[in-house]
Amino acid sequence: MDEATRSPWCREQDLYPAELDAWKQDAIAGLGEPRAVSAAEARQDRRRVKELERELHRKDKALAETAALLALSKELAAVFNNGEDV
């Protein structure tokens, strides 16, 4: 933002341009240097992702089986309830 645009914007926001500059410098300083990931950490992360994917797949299968058993038990109950009403 150029000076001509920044000054009116700062007045509208009740800010001083110096405050805006300080916030900008703090934000840039807060970014810091990106941390390099070591090969061991990357391997460990991949292993953890695979482990979580296996667990998710296992839980999805268990949920599907439970849903199928619930549907079958409802059908079975419906069949036997209809037979008792007659």
Tab-separated table of C-alpha atoms in Angstrom:
chain	number	residue	atom	x	y	z
A	1	MET	CA	0.000	0.000	0.000
A	2	ASP	CA	1.466	3.347	-0.958
A	3	GLU	CA	1.697	6.306	1.429
A	4	ALA	CA	-1.240	8.180	-0.147
A	5	THR	CA	-3.555	5.230	0.415
A	6	ARG	CA	-2.110	4.114	3.740
A	7	SER	CA	-2.585	7.415	5.610
A	8	PRO	CA	-6.365	7.701	4.998
A	9	TRP	CA	-6.815	4.004	5.765
A	10	CYS	CA	-4.930	4.381	9.046
A	11	ARG	CA	-7.083	7.379	10.004
A	12	GLU	CA	-10.255	5.356	9.308
A	13	GLN	CA	-8.943	2.493	11.464
A	14	ASP	CA	-7.688	4.799	14.259
A	15	LEU	CA	-4.126	3.613	13.764
A	16	TYR	CA	-0.812	5.328	13.353
A	17	PRO	CA	1.298	4.373	10.336
A	18	ALA	CA	4.160	3.598	12.741
A	19	GLU	CA	1.948	1.020	14.483
A	20	LEU	CA	1.165	-0.560	11.144
A	21	ASP	CA	4.877	-0.735	10.318
A	22	ALA	CA	5.646	-2.275	13.719
A	23	TRP	CA	2.924	-4.916	13.266
A	24	LYS	CA	4.287	-5.725	9.826
A	25	GLN	CA	7.814	-6.162	11.184
A	26	ASP	CA	6.524	-8.354	14.045
A	27	ALA	CA	4.588	-10.517	11.605
A	28	ILE	CA	7.605	-10.957	9.345
A	29	ALA	CA	9.848	-11.741	12.321
A	30	GLY	CA	7.295	-14.237	13.642
A	31	LEU	CA	7.453	-16.257	10.470
A	32	GLY	CA	11.043	-17.190	11.133
A	33	GLU	CA	13.011	-19.675	9.131
A	34	PRO	CA	11.235	-22.805	7.962
A	35	ARG	CA	12.286	-25.879	9.889
A	36	ALA	CA	13.962	-28.545	7.803
A	37	VAL	CA	12.466	-31.990	8.285
A	38	SER	CA	15.019	-34.719	8.718
A	39	ALA	CA	14.795	-37.998	6.840
A	40	ALA	CA	14.093	-39.854	10.084
A	41	GLU	CA	11.193	-37.544	10.932
A	42	ALA	CA	9.785	-37.922	7.428
A	43	ARG	CA	10.021	-41.727	7.688
A	44	GLN	CA	8.353	-41.642	11.082
A	45	ASP	CA	5.574	-39.409	9.745
A	46	ARG	CA	4.972	-41.728	6.775
A	47	ARG	CA	4.866	-44.718	9.114
A	48	ARG	CA	2.343	-42.946	11.370
A	49	VAL	CA	0.163	-42.002	8.389
A	50	LYS	CA	0.126	-45.625	7.183
A	51	GLU	CA	-0.736	-46.813	10.682
A	52	LEU	CA	-3.612	-44.337	10.919
A	53	GLU	CA	-4.872	-45.295	7.454
A	54	ARG	CA	-4.879	-48.997	8.445
A	55	GLU	CA	-6.772	-48.191	11.630
A	56	LEU	CA	-9.292	-46.097	9.708
A	57	HIS	CA	-9.803	-48.897	7.172
A	58	ARG	CA	-10.312	-51.423	9.985
A	59	LYS	CA	-12.851	-49.168	11.695
A	60	ASP	CA	-14.685	-48.546	8.407
A	61	LYS	CA	-14.972	-52.301	7.875
A	62	ALA	CA	-16.250	-52.804	11.433
A	63	LEU	CA	-18.807	-50.034	10.984
A	64	ALA	CA	-20.022	-51.516	7.698
A	65	GLU	CA	-20.343	-54.939	9.318
A	66	THR	CA	-22.275	-53.486	12.252
A	67	ALA	CA	-24.609	-51.601	9.904
A	68	ALA	CA	-25.227	-54.786	7.894
A	69	LEU	CA	-25.964	-56.787	11.054
A	70	LEU	CA	-28.347	-54.095	12.266
A	71	ALA	CA	-30.188	-54.078	8.942
A	72	LEU	CA	-30.440	-57.899	8.968
A	73	SER	CA	-31.697	-57.952	12.552
A	74	LYS	CA	-34.386	-55.386	11.679
A	75	GLU	CA	-35.463	-57.463	8.662
A	76	LEU	CA	-35.533	-60.617	10.773
A	77	ALA	CA	-37.577	-58.880	13.473
A	78	ALA	CA	-39.986	-57.584	10.833
A	79	VAL	CA	-40.462	-61.088	9.415
A	80	PHE	CA	-41.124	-62.667	12.796
A	81	ASN	CA	-43.337	-59.799	14.013
A	82	ASN	CA	-45.508	-60.136	10.891
A	83	GLY	CA	-45.873	-63.876	11.513
A	84	GLU	CA	-46.992	-63.337	15.140
A	85	ASP	CA	-49.676	-60.789	14.246
A	86	VAL	CA	-51.572	-63.355	12.156
